[in-house]
Short mmCIF file of C-alpha atoms and ligand atoms in Angstrom, two decimals:
data_model
loop_
_atom_site.label_atom_id
_atom_site.label_comp_id
_atom_site.label_asym_id
_atom_site.label_seq_id
_atom_site.Cartn_x
_atom_site.Cartn_y
_atom_site.Cartn_z
CA MET V 21 108.50 115.64 87.86
CA LYS V 22 105.99 115.29 90.70
CA GLY V 23 106.24 113.07 93.78
CA VAL V 24 103.60 110.87 95.37
CA ILE V 25 104.16 109.77 98.97
CA LEU V 26 102.06 106.90 100.23
CA ALA V 27 101.45 107.49 103.92
CA GLY V 28 98.46 105.32 104.78
CA GLY V 29 98.24 101.98 106.53
CA SER V 30 97.31 101.14 110.08
CA GLY V 31 100.82 100.39 111.33
CA LYS V 32 99.42 97.34 113.18
CA ARG V 33 102.85 95.73 113.45
CA LEU V 34 103.94 98.69 115.61
CA SER V 35 101.02 98.61 118.07
CA PRO V 36 100.77 100.01 120.78
CA LEU V 37 103.05 102.80 119.43
CA THR V 38 100.54 103.33 116.61
CA ASP V 39 97.29 102.97 118.58
CA TYR V 40 96.83 106.75 118.80
CA THR V 41 99.21 108.12 116.21
CA SER V 42 100.28 107.35 112.68
CA LYS V 43 103.36 105.18 112.16
CA LEU V 44 104.58 107.89 109.79
CA LEU V 45 104.75 110.43 112.61
CA LEU V 46 106.88 108.28 114.90
CA PRO V 47 110.33 109.79 115.42
CA VAL V 48 113.14 108.55 113.25
CA GLY V 49 116.32 110.40 114.13
CA LYS V 50 115.32 113.93 115.04
CA GLU V 51 112.20 114.17 112.87
CA PRO V 52 108.90 112.38 112.17
CA MET V 53 109.40 109.48 109.75
CA LEU V 54 107.34 111.09 106.98
CA TRP V 55 109.61 114.12 106.82
CA HIS V 56 112.39 111.91 105.47
CA SER V 57 110.41 111.17 102.27
CA ILE V 58 109.55 114.83 101.81
CA ARG V 59 113.20 115.80 102.19
CA GLN V 60 114.16 113.05 99.75
CA CYS V 61 111.77 114.54 97.17
CA TYR V 62 113.19 118.02 97.68
CA LEU V 63 116.79 116.75 97.37
CA ALA V 64 115.83 115.05 94.14
CA GLY V 65 114.49 118.33 92.72
CA ILE V 66 110.83 117.47 93.30
CA GLN V 67 108.84 120.28 94.86
CA GLU V 68 105.27 119.25 94.06
CA ILE V 69 104.19 116.42 96.31
CA LEU V 70 100.92 114.54 96.80
CA ILE V 71 100.55 112.73 100.13
CA ILE V 72 98.00 109.92 100.10
CA THR V 73 96.91 108.87 103.56
CA SER V 74 93.98 107.46 105.55
CA ALA V 75 90.99 109.42 106.91
CA ASN V 76 91.82 108.75 110.56
CA ILE V 77 95.34 110.21 110.34
CA VAL V 78 95.09 112.90 107.64
CA GLY V 79 94.55 115.59 110.32
CA GLN V 80 97.71 114.68 112.23
CA ILE V 81 99.72 114.37 109.04
CA ALA V 82 98.55 117.76 107.73
CA LYS V 83 99.37 119.36 111.09
CA SER V 84 102.89 117.92 110.97
CA VAL V 85 103.85 118.84 107.40
CA GLY V 86 101.57 121.83 106.73
CA SER V 87 101.58 123.28 103.25
CA GLY V 88 105.11 122.01 102.64
CA HIS V 89 106.50 125.55 102.86
CA LYS V 90 109.03 124.60 105.57
CA PHE V 91 110.48 121.96 103.24
CA GLY V 92 110.52 124.21 100.17
CA CYS V 93 107.72 122.12 98.65
CA SER V 94 104.04 122.39 97.87
CA ILE V 95 102.04 119.57 99.45
CA THR V 96 98.57 118.35 98.48
CA PHE V 97 96.61 115.62 100.31
CA ARG V 98 94.26 112.86 99.22
CA VAL V 99 92.48 110.34 101.43
CA GLN V 100 92.31 106.62 100.72
CA GLU V 101 88.95 105.67 102.24
CA TYR V 102 89.63 101.93 102.75
CA PRO V 103 93.01 100.17 103.15
CA ARG V 104 93.08 98.27 99.86
CA GLY V 105 96.80 98.33 99.21
CA ILE V 106 99.50 100.43 97.61
CA ALA V 107 98.23 100.09 94.03
CA ASP V 108 94.69 101.10 95.03
CA ALA V 109 96.04 104.16 96.89
CA LEU V 110 98.04 105.16 93.85
CA LEU V 111 94.87 105.45 91.74
CA LEU V 112 94.11 108.58 93.78
CA ALA V 113 97.12 110.28 92.19
CA GLU V 114 95.81 110.01 88.62
CA GLU V 115 94.41 113.51 88.32
CA TYR V 116 97.40 115.03 90.16
CA THR V 117 100.08 113.50 87.95
CA GLY V 118 98.11 113.80 84.69
CA GLU V 119 100.30 113.21 81.62
CA GLU V 120 103.60 113.41 83.53
CA ASN V 121 105.96 110.68 84.72
CA PHE V 122 106.34 110.64 88.49
CA ILE V 123 108.04 109.04 91.48
CA VAL V 124 106.29 107.13 94.28
CA LEU V 125 107.79 106.78 97.75
CA LEU V 126 106.53 104.57 100.57
CA ALA V 127 106.76 106.81 103.63
CA ASP V 128 108.18 104.12 105.92
CA ASN V 129 111.26 103.64 103.72
CA ILE V 130 114.48 105.36 104.82
CA PHE V 131 117.32 105.84 102.34
CA GLU V 132 120.92 106.67 103.13
CA TYR V 133 121.56 108.68 99.97
CA SER V 134 119.63 110.99 97.69
CA LEU V 135 117.42 109.34 95.04
CA HIS V 136 118.41 112.00 92.52
CA PRO V 137 120.70 109.74 90.40
CA TYR V 138 117.91 107.19 89.86
CA ILE V 139 115.47 109.89 88.83
CA GLN V 140 118.02 111.11 86.29
CA GLU V 141 118.24 107.54 84.92
CA TYR V 142 114.46 107.39 84.67
CA LYS V 143 114.36 110.74 82.86
CA ARG V 144 116.69 109.24 80.25
CA GLN V 145 114.50 106.11 80.09
CA LYS V 146 111.51 108.37 79.32
CA LYS V 147 108.76 105.71 79.37
CA GLY V 148 107.71 102.59 81.25
CA ALA V 149 108.58 101.96 84.88
CA ARG V 150 111.76 101.87 86.93
CA ILE V 151 112.25 100.15 90.27
CA LEU V 152 115.16 100.00 92.70
CA LEU V 153 116.53 96.69 93.99
CA LYS V 154 118.59 96.02 97.08
CA SER V 155 120.26 92.81 98.19
CA VAL V 156 119.12 92.00 101.77
CA ALA V 157 119.49 89.17 104.27
CA ASP V 158 115.72 88.72 104.86
CA PRO V 159 114.11 88.89 101.38
CA GLN V 160 110.94 87.02 102.43
CA ARG V 161 109.70 90.27 104.09
CA PHE V 162 109.52 92.03 100.71
CA GLY V 163 108.74 91.83 97.01
CA VAL V 164 111.52 89.60 95.63
CA ALA V 165 112.92 89.92 92.10
CA ASN V 166 113.55 86.80 90.01
CA ILE V 167 116.61 87.71 87.98
CA GLU V 168 117.91 86.03 84.82
CA GLY V 169 121.12 87.50 83.48
CA SER V 170 120.58 91.23 83.69
CA ARG V 171 116.76 91.03 83.47
CA VAL V 172 114.07 90.96 86.14
CA THR V 173 111.73 88.25 84.86
CA SER V 174 109.13 88.50 87.63
CA ILE V 175 108.56 89.78 91.15
CA VAL V 176 107.02 87.66 93.90
CA GLU V 177 105.45 89.32 96.93
CA LYS V 178 106.79 87.97 100.22
CA PRO V 179 107.69 84.44 99.04
CA GLN V 180 108.44 81.75 101.62
CA THR V 181 111.38 80.53 99.56
CA PRO V 182 112.86 83.56 97.80
CA SER V 183 114.64 82.93 94.51
CA SER V 184 117.12 85.77 95.12
CA HIS V 185 118.27 88.25 97.75
CA TYR V 186 117.22 91.19 95.60
CA VAL V 187 114.11 92.94 96.89
CA VAL V 188 112.07 95.83 95.55
CA VAL V 189 112.47 98.93 97.72
CA GLY V 190 109.67 101.45 98.28
CA CYS V 191 110.60 103.83 95.49
CA TYR V 192 108.94 103.43 92.10
CA MET V 193 108.98 105.54 88.94
CA TYR V 194 106.04 105.36 86.57
CA ASP V 195 104.52 106.80 83.45
CA LYS V 196 100.79 107.44 83.15
CA LYS V 197 100.21 103.88 81.87
CA VAL V 198 100.42 102.74 85.48
CA TYR V 199 96.78 103.69 86.08
CA GLU V 200 95.50 101.48 83.28
CA LEU V 201 97.66 98.62 84.64
CA ILE V 202 96.41 99.10 88.22
CA ARG V 203 92.84 98.80 86.95
CA SER V 204 93.75 95.46 85.38
CA VAL V 205 95.10 93.81 88.57
CA LYS V 206 92.99 91.72 90.92
CA VAL V 207 92.81 91.86 94.70
CA SER V 208 95.43 89.53 96.26
CA SER V 209 94.96 86.84 98.92
CA ARG V 210 95.79 89.42 101.61
CA GLY V 211 92.90 91.58 100.33
CA GLU V 212 95.09 94.23 98.68
CA MET V 213 95.85 95.51 95.21
CA GLU V 214 99.56 94.76 95.10
CA ILE V 215 102.08 97.12 93.57
CA THR V 216 104.05 93.96 92.74
CA ASP V 217 101.26 92.84 90.37
CA VAL V 218 101.43 96.21 88.63
CA ASN V 219 105.20 95.93 88.25
CA ASN V 220 104.77 92.42 86.83
CA GLN V 221 102.46 93.88 84.18
CA TYR V 222 105.24 96.29 83.18
CA ILE V 223 107.63 93.29 82.97
CA ILE V 224 105.20 91.49 80.61
CA LYS V 225 105.16 94.59 78.41
CA GLY V 226 108.98 94.67 78.46
CA GLU V 227 108.88 98.13 80.05
CA LEU V 228 110.36 97.64 83.51
CA ALA V 229 113.93 98.76 84.14
CA PHE V 230 115.82 98.72 87.41
CA SER V 231 118.80 100.13 89.24
CA GLU V 232 120.60 98.65 92.19
CA LEU V 233 120.26 100.97 95.17
CA VAL V 234 123.54 102.16 96.64
CA GLY V 235 123.82 102.74 100.40
CA ASN V 236 121.71 101.76 103.36
CA TRP V 237 117.95 101.24 103.06
CA ILE V 238 115.53 100.49 105.89
CA ASP V 239 111.81 99.64 105.76
CA ALA V 240 110.95 100.95 109.23
CA GLY V 241 107.73 98.97 109.64
CA THR V 242 108.76 96.69 112.51
CA PHE V 243 110.10 97.42 116.01
CA SER V 244 113.62 96.31 115.18
CA SER V 245 113.79 98.10 111.82
CA LEU V 246 112.26 101.25 113.37
CA ASN V 247 114.98 101.15 116.01
CA GLU V 248 117.62 100.60 113.33
CA ALA V 249 116.28 103.55 111.29
CA ASN V 250 116.21 105.73 114.36
CA LEU V 251 119.81 105.01 115.29
CA PHE V 252 120.95 105.30 111.68
CA LEU V 253 119.40 108.74 111.14
CA LEU V 254 120.52 110.05 114.53
CA LYS V 255 124.05 109.28 113.42
CA ASN V 256 123.80 110.27 109.75
CA ASN V 257 120.93 112.74 109.28
CA ASN V 258 123.12 115.79 108.88
CA ILE V 259 125.03 114.09 106.10
CA ILE V 260 121.84 112.98 104.33
CA LEU V 261 120.25 116.45 104.44
CA LYS V 262 123.36 118.09 102.98
CA GLN V 263 123.65 115.80 99.96
C1 G1P P 15 105.63 96.84 100.19
C2 G1P P 15 105.64 96.13 98.84
C3 G1P P 15 106.88 95.25 98.73
C4 G1P P 15 108.13 96.07 98.96
C5 G1P P 15 108.05 96.82 100.31
C6 G1P P 15 109.20 97.81 100.47
O1 G1P P 15 105.44 95.88 101.21
O2 G1P P 15 104.46 95.37 98.72
O3 G1P P 15 106.94 94.67 97.46
O4 G1P P 15 109.27 95.25 98.92
O5 G1P P 15 106.82 97.57 100.40
O6 G1P P 15 109.15 98.46 101.69
P1 G1P P 15 104.64 96.25 102.57
O7 G1P P 15 105.51 97.21 103.32
O8 G1P P 15 103.33 96.86 102.15
O9 G1P P 15 104.46 94.96 103.31
#
């Protein structure tokens, strides 16, 4: 299975830290944030990785990660010309992933444990999509899952009044049908093609499964969560890398 790491975005919420550098190169623990996603891929047995990023930061990103050799991986780059959202960026992976199922990681997401078990579950699932849910105290910051019984019936992006505490974390597993579904979604009110709309299409088809994520998870996109991620990895990085 191949991995796609989405490493674009302006990181506006972290200005001025991100005025001259990519959010994904800010230190988290002892390494740049992006390295965490690459190491997660490697730990999960994924050695072929596509990094999708923006034109203004692709140089810095390539300088930081190189060919992937130092991680035991082979890294390819693609540039998303305009910031039109996660789903739009993912379209750039179509040729790279071809017929295969693949995993997508958002590069500002930090996970306590290896994602390997969830990938194994997805391999058994074989087709459709699989997402990971985590119960959090501040669901309105994320895509929130409406759950009935043991089913996710819909996902709402950043609702003001969330219907549950279960949010969609930045790790998605897809089959090649995802590209057709992305092309069917419309641009949202925030001017983006939302990955949540794509996942809702899988729900309508009855092809979206989920696992509950075990362990800590941090979306390091704000000052306080960046600080939290930094402290967490400083304390735990050695454990994570040895999993
Ligand atoms: C994105 C997704 C959201 C998800 C989150 C996880 O939000 O749109 O559904 O819960 O990543 O980090 P964004 O970080 O683009 O605001």
